[in-house]
mmCIF file of C-alpha atoms in Angstrom:
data_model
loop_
_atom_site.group_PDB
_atom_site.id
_atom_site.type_symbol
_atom_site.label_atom_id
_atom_site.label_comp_id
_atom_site.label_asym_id
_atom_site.label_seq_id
_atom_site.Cartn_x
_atom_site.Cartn_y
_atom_site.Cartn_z
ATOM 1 C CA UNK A 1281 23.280 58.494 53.914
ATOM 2 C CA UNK A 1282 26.522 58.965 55.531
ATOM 3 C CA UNK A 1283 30.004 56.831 55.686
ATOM 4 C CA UNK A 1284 31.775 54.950 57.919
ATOM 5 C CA UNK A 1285 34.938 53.654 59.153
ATOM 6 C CA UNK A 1286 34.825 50.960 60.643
ATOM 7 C CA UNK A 1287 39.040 48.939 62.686
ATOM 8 C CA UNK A 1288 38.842 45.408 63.898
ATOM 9 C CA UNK A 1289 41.493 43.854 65.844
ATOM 10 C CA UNK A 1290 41.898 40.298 66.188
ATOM 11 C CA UNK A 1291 42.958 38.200 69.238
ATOM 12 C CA UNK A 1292 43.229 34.974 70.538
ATOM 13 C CA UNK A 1293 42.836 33.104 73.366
ATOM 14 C CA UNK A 1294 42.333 29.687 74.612
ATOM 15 C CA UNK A 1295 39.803 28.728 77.158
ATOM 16 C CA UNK A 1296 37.907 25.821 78.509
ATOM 17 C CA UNK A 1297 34.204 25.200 79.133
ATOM 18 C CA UNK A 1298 31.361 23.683 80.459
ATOM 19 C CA UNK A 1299 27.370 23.186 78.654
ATOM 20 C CA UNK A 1300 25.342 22.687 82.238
ATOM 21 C CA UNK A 1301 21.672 24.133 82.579
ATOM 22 C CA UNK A 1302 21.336 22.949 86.446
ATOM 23 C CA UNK A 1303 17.605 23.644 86.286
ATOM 24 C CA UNK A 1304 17.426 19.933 84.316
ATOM 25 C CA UNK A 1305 18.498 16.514 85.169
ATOM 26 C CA UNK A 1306 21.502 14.993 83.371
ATOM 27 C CA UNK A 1307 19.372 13.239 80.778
ATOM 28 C CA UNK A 1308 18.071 16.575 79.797
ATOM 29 C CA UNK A 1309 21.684 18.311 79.735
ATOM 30 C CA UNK A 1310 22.931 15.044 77.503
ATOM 31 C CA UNK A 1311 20.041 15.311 75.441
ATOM 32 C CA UNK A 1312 20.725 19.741 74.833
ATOM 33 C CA UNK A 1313 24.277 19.820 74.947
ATOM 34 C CA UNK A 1314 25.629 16.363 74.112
ATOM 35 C CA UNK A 1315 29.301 15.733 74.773
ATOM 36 C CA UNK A 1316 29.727 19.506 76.137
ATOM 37 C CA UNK A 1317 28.434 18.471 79.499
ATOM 38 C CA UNK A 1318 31.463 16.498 80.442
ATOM 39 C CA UNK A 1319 32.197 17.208 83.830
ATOM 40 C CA UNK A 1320 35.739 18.542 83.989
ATOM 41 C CA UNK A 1321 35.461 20.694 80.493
ATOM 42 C CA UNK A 1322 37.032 20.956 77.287
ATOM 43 C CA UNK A 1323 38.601 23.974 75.044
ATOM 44 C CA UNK A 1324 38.964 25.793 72.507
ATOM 45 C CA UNK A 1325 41.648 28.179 70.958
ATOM 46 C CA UNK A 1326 38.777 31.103 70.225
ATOM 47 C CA UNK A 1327 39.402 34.037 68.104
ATOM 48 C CA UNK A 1328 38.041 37.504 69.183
ATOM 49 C CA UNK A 1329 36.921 40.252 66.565
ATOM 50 C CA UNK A 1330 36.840 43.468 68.071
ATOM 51 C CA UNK A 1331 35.446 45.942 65.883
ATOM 52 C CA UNK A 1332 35.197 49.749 66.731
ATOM 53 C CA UNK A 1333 33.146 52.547 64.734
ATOM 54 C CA UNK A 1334 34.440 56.197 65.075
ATOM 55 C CA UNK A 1335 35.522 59.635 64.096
ATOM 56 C CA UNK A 1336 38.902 59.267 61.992
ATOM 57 C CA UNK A 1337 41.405 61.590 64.010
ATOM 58 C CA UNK A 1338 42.422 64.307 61.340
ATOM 59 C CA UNK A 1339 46.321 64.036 62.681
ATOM 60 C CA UNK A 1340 46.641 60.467 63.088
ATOM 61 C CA UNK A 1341 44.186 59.198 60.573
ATOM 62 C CA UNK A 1342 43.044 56.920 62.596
ATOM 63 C CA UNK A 1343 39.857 55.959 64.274
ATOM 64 C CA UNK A 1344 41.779 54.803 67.659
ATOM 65 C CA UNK A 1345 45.246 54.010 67.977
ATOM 66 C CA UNK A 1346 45.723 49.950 67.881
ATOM 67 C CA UNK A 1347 48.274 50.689 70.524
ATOM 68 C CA UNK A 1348 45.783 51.921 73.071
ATOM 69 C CA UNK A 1349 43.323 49.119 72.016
ATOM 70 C CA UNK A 1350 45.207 45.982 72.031
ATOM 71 C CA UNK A 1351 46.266 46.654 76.271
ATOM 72 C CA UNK A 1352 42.331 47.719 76.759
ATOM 73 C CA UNK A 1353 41.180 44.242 75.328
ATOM 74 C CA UNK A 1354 44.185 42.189 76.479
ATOM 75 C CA UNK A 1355 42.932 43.621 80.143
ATOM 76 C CA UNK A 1356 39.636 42.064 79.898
ATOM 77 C CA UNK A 1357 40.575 38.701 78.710
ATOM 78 C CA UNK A 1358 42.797 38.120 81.730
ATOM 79 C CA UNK A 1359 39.295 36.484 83.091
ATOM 80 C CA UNK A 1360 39.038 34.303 79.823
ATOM 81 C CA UNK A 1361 42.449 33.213 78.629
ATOM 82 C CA UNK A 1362 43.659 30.024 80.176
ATOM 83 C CA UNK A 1363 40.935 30.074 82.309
ATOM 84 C CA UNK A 1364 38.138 27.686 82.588
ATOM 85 C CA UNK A 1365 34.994 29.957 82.208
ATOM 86 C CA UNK A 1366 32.551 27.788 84.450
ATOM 87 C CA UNK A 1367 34.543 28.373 87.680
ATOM 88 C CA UNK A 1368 37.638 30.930 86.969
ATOM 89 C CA UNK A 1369 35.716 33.307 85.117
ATOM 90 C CA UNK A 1370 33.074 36.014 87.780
ATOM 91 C CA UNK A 1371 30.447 35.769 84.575
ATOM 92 C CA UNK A 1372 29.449 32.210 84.276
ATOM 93 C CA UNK A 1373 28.715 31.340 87.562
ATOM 94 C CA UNK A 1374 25.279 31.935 86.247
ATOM 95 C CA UNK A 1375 25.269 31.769 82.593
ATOM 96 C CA UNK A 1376 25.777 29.125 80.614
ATOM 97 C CA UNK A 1377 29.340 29.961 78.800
ATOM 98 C CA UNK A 1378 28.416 29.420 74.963
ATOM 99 C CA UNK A 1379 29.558 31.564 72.594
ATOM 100 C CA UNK A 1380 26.609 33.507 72.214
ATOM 101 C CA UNK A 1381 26.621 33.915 76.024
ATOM 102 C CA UNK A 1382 30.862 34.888 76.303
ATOM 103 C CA UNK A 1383 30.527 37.698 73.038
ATOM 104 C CA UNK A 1384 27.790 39.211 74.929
ATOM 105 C CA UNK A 1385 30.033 39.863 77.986
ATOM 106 C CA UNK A 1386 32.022 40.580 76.042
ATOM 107 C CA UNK A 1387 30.427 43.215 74.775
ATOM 108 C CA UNK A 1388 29.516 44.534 77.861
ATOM 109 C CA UNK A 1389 33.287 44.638 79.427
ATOM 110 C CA UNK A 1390 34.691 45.910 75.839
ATOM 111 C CA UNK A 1391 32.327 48.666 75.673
ATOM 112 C CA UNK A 1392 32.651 49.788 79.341
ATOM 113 C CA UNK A 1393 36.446 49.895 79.298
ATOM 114 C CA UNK A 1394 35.799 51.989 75.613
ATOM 115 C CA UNK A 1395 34.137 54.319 77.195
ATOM 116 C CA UNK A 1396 35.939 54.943 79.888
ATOM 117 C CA UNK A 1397 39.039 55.701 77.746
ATOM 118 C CA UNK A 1398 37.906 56.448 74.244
ATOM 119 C CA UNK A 1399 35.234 58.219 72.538
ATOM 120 C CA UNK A 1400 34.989 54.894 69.730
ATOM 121 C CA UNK A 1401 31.771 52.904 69.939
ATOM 122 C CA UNK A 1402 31.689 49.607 69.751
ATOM 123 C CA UNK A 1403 30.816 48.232 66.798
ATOM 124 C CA UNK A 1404 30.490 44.493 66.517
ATOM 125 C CA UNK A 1405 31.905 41.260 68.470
ATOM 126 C CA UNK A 1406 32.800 38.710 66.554
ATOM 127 C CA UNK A 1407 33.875 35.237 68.304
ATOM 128 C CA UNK A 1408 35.278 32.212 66.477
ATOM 129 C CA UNK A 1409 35.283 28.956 68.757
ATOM 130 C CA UNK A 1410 36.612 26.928 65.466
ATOM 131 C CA UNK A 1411 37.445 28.370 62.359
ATOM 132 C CA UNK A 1412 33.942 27.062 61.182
ATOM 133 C CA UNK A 1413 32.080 28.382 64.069
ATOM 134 C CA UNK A 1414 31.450 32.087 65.226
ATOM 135 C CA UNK A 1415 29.004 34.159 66.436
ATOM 136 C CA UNK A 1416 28.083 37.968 65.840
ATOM 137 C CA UNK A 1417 27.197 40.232 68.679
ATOM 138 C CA UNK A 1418 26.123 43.964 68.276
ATOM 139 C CA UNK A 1419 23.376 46.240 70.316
ATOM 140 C CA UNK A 1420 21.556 49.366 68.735
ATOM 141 C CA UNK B 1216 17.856 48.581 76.965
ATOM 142 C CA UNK B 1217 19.152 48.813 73.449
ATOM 143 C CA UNK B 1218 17.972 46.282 70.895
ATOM 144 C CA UNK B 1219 20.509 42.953 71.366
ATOM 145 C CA UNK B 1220 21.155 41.551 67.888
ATOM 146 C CA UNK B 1221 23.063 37.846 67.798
ATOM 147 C CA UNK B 1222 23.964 35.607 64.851
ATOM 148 C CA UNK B 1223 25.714 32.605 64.917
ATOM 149 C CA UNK B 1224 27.233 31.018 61.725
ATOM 150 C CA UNK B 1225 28.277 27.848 60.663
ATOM 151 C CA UNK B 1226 30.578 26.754 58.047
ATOM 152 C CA UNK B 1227 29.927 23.597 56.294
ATOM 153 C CA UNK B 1228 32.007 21.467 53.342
ATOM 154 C CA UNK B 1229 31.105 19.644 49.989
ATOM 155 C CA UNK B 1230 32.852 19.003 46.630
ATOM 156 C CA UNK B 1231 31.016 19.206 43.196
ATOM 157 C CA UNK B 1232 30.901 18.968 39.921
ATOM 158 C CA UNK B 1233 29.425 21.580 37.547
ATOM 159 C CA UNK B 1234 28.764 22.561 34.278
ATOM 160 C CA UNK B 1235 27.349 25.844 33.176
ATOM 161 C CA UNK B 1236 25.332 25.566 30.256
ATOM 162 C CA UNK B 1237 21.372 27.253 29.441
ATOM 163 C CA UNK B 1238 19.845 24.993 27.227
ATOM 164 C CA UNK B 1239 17.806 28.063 25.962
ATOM 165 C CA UNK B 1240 21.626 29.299 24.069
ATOM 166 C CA UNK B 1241 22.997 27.559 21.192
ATOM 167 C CA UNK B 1242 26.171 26.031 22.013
ATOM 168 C CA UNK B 1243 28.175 29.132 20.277
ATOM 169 C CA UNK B 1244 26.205 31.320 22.951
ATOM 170 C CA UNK B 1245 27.182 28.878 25.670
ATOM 171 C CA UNK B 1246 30.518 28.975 24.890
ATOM 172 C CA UNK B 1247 30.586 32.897 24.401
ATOM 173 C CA UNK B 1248 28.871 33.323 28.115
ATOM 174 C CA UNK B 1249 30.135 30.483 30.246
ATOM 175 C CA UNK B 1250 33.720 30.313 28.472
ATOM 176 C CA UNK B 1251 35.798 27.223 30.478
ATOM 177 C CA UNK B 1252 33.134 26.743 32.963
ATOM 178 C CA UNK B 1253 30.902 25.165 29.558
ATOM 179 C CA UNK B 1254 33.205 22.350 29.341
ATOM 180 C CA UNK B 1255 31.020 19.311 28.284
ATOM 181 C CA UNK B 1256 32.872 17.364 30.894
ATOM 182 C CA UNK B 1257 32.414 19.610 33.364
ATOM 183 C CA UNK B 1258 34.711 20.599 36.408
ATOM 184 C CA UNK B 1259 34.422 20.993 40.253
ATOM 185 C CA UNK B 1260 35.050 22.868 43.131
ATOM 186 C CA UNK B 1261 35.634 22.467 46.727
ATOM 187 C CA UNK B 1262 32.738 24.969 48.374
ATOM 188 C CA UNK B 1263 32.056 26.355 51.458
ATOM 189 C CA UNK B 1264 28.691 27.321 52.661
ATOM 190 C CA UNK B 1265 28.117 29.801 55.432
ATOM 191 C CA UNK B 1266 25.175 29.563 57.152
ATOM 192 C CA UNK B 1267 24.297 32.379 59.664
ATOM 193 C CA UNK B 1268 21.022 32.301 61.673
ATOM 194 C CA UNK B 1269 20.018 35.140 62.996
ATOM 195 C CA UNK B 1270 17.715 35.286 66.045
ATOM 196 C CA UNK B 1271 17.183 36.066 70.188
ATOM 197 C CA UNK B 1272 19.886 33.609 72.533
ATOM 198 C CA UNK B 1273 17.564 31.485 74.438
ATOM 199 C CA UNK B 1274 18.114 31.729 78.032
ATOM 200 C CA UNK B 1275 17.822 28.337 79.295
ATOM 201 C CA UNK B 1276 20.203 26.703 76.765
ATOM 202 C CA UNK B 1277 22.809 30.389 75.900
ATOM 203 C CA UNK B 1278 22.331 29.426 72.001
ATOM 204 C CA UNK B 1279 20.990 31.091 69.136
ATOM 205 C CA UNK B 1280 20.496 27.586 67.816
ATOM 206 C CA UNK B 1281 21.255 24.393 68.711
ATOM 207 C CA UNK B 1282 24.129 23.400 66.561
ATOM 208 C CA UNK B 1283 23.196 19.576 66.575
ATOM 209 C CA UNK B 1284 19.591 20.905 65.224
ATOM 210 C CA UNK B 1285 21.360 22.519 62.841
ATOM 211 C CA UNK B 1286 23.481 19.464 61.885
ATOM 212 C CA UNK B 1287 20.862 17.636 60.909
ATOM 213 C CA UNK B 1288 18.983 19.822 59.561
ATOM 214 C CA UNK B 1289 21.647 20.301 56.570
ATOM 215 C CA UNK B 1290 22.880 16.950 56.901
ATOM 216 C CA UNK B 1291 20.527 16.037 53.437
ATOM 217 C CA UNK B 1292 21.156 19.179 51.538
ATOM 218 C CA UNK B 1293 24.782 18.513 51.824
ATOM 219 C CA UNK B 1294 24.279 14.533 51.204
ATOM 220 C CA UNK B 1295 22.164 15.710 48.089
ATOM 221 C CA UNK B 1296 25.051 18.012 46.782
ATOM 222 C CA UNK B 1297 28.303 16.358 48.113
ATOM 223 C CA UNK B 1298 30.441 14.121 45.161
ATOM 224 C CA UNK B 1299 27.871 15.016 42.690
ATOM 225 C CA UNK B 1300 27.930 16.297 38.991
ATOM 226 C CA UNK B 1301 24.924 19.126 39.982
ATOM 227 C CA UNK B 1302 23.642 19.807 36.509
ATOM 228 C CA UNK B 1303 22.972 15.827 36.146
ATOM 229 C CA UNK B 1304 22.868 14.342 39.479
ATOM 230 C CA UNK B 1305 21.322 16.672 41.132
ATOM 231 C CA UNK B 1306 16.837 17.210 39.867
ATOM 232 C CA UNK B 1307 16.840 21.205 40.852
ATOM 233 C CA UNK B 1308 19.749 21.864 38.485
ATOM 234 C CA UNK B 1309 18.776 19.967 35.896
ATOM 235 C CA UNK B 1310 16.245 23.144 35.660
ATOM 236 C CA UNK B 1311 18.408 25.900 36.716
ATOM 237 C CA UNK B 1312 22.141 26.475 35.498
ATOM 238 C CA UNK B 1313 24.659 25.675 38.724
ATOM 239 C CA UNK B 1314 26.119 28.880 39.482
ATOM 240 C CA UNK B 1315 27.036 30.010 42.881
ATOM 241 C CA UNK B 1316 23.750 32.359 42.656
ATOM 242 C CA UNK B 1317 21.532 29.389 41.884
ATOM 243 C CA UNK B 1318 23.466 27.222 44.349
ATOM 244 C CA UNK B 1319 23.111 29.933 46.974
ATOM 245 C CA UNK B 1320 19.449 30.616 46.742
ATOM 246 C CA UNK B 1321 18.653 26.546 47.183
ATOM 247 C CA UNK B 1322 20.466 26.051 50.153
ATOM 248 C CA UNK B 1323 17.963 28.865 51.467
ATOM 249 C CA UNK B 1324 15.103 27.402 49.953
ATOM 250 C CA UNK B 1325 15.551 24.328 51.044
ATOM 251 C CA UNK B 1326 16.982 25.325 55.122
ATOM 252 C CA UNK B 1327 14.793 28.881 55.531
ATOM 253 C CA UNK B 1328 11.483 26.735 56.281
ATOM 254 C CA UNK B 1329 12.687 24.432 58.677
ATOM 255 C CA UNK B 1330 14.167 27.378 61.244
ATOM 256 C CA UNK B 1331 12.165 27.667 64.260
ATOM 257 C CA UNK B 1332 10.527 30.950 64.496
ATOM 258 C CA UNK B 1333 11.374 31.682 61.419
ATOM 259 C CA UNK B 1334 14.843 32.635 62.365
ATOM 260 C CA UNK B 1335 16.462 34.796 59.372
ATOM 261 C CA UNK B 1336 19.049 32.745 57.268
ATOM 262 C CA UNK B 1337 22.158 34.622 55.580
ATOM 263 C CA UNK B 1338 23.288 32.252 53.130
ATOM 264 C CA UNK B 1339 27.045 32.968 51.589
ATOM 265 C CA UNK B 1340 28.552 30.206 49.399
ATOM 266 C CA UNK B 1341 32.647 30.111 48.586
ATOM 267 C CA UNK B 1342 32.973 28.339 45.149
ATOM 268 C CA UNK B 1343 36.518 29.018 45.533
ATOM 269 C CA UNK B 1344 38.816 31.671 48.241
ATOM 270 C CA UNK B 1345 38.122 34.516 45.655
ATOM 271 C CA UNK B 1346 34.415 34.119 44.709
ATOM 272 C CA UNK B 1347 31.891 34.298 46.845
ATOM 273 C CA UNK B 1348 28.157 34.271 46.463
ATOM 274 C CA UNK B 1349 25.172 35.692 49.142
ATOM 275 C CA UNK B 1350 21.497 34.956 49.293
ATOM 276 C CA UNK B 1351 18.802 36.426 51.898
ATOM 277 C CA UNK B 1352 15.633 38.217 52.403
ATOM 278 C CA UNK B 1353 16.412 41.877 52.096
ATOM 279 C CA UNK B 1354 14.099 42.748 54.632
ATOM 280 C CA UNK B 1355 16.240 41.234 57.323
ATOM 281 C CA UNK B 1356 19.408 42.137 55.930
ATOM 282 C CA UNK B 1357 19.892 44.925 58.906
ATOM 283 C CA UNK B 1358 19.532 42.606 61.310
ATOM 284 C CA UNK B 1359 21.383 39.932 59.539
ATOM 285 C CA UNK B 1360 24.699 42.608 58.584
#
């Protein structure tokens, strides 16, 4: 049994996508991703959870300082906000962008940059696409 | 490569009615347990249910699940439940007092055998933004957390 104390910080940022698998014909995409497979994309004003386990800092009673974590996330969404994913974004050339797909590298880019910097772990992604829609990402 | 562990939720809508009332009480009890939510009349609420399936992202499609599937797979638990007085419209809680615990638990019920692969279900219901109620199988609560 031990404790922990967990930070999230929230962002936004609006992006637009694609639903294309191009192994299948267009009746197959239609039939899988319905009206996300129109050609030119559409968007969504996501929300991003970042949530980051770690020692609490006996001066600063605090796990990380939100002002060193707010630049190290707003870095890595310079590829997502604003951006359509399918074609502006190095990660989805190959991968389909749902949101399962974008917290995962997500993940990966977050938890790079975290260690780089930091000695926080990353805890848990959470995406919102809609405010009735997210998705939860974590590795152990 | 560490373990990957993905859930995607969905929030979905309906209004009810309710009345909390065991039939196995005397009305004095009724009263005495339930307090307001005994009125005869009944009263309502506008609920949210959470539904969070866990499970491995498919790579052909990038989903957990594919949101239309789940769509319709709700579609008649919500139909059953939405505009309804539960405790008379609605067979299952005719049997089993209405309360978010009892609501809870037969969403799951009813949507945990129709999930591919058995994909774990995390079931939280809002009766209102201060209450909320949760129902799963405890065995997949680490993955489901």
């Amino acid at each position: 049994m031990g404790y922990k104390t967990l930070l999230t910080k929230r962002v936004e940022f609006s992006a637009s996508h694609r639903y294309w698998n191009p192994k299948w014909n267009e009746e197959a995409n239609k039939a899988v991703f319905g009206k996300c497979i129109s050609p030119y994309g559409h968007g969504h004003n996501y929300v991003l959870e970042v949530t980051v386990d770690g020692t609490v800092d006996p001066d600063t009673g605090m796990i990380i300082n939100i002002y060193d974590l707010k630049p190290l996330i707003s870095e890595v969404l310079k590829d997502f906000d604003h951006k359509f994913l399918n074609e502006d974004n190095p990660y989805f050339k190959d991968l389909i962008p749902t949101t399962e797909n974008i917290a995962r590298v997500l993940w990966d880019l977050i938890e790079k940059k975290l260690k780089e910097t930091t000695d926080c772990k990353l805890y848990r992604i959470r995406l919102y696409e809609t405010p009735d829609l997210f998705v939860d990402y974590r590795r152990e | 490569m560490r373990r990957e562990i993905c859930a995607l939720t969905k929030i979905y809508h309906f209004s009810a009615a309710h009345r909390l009332h065991a039939t196995r009480y005397s009305d004095e009890e009724n009263r005495r347990i339930f307090g307001k939510c005994n009125n005869p009349k009944g009263h309502g609420h506008d609920y949210h249910i959470e539904i969070k399936v866990t499970g491995n992202i498919d790579p052909e499609t990038g989903m957990v699940i594919n949101l239309s599937e789940l769509d319709e797979m709700i579609k008649d638990i919500i139909e059953e439940l939405d505009h309804t007085r539960l405790d008379i419209e609605v067979p299952h809680f005719r049997e089993f007092v209405p309360s978010g615990e009892n609501i809870a638990k037969y969403i799951w019920m009813r949507l945990q055998p129709k999930m591919k692969k058995g994909a774990p279900l995390h079931i939280k219901l809002w009766e209102t933004q201060d209450n909320y109620f949760e129902y799963f199988e405890e065995d997949n609560y680490s993955a489901n957390e």
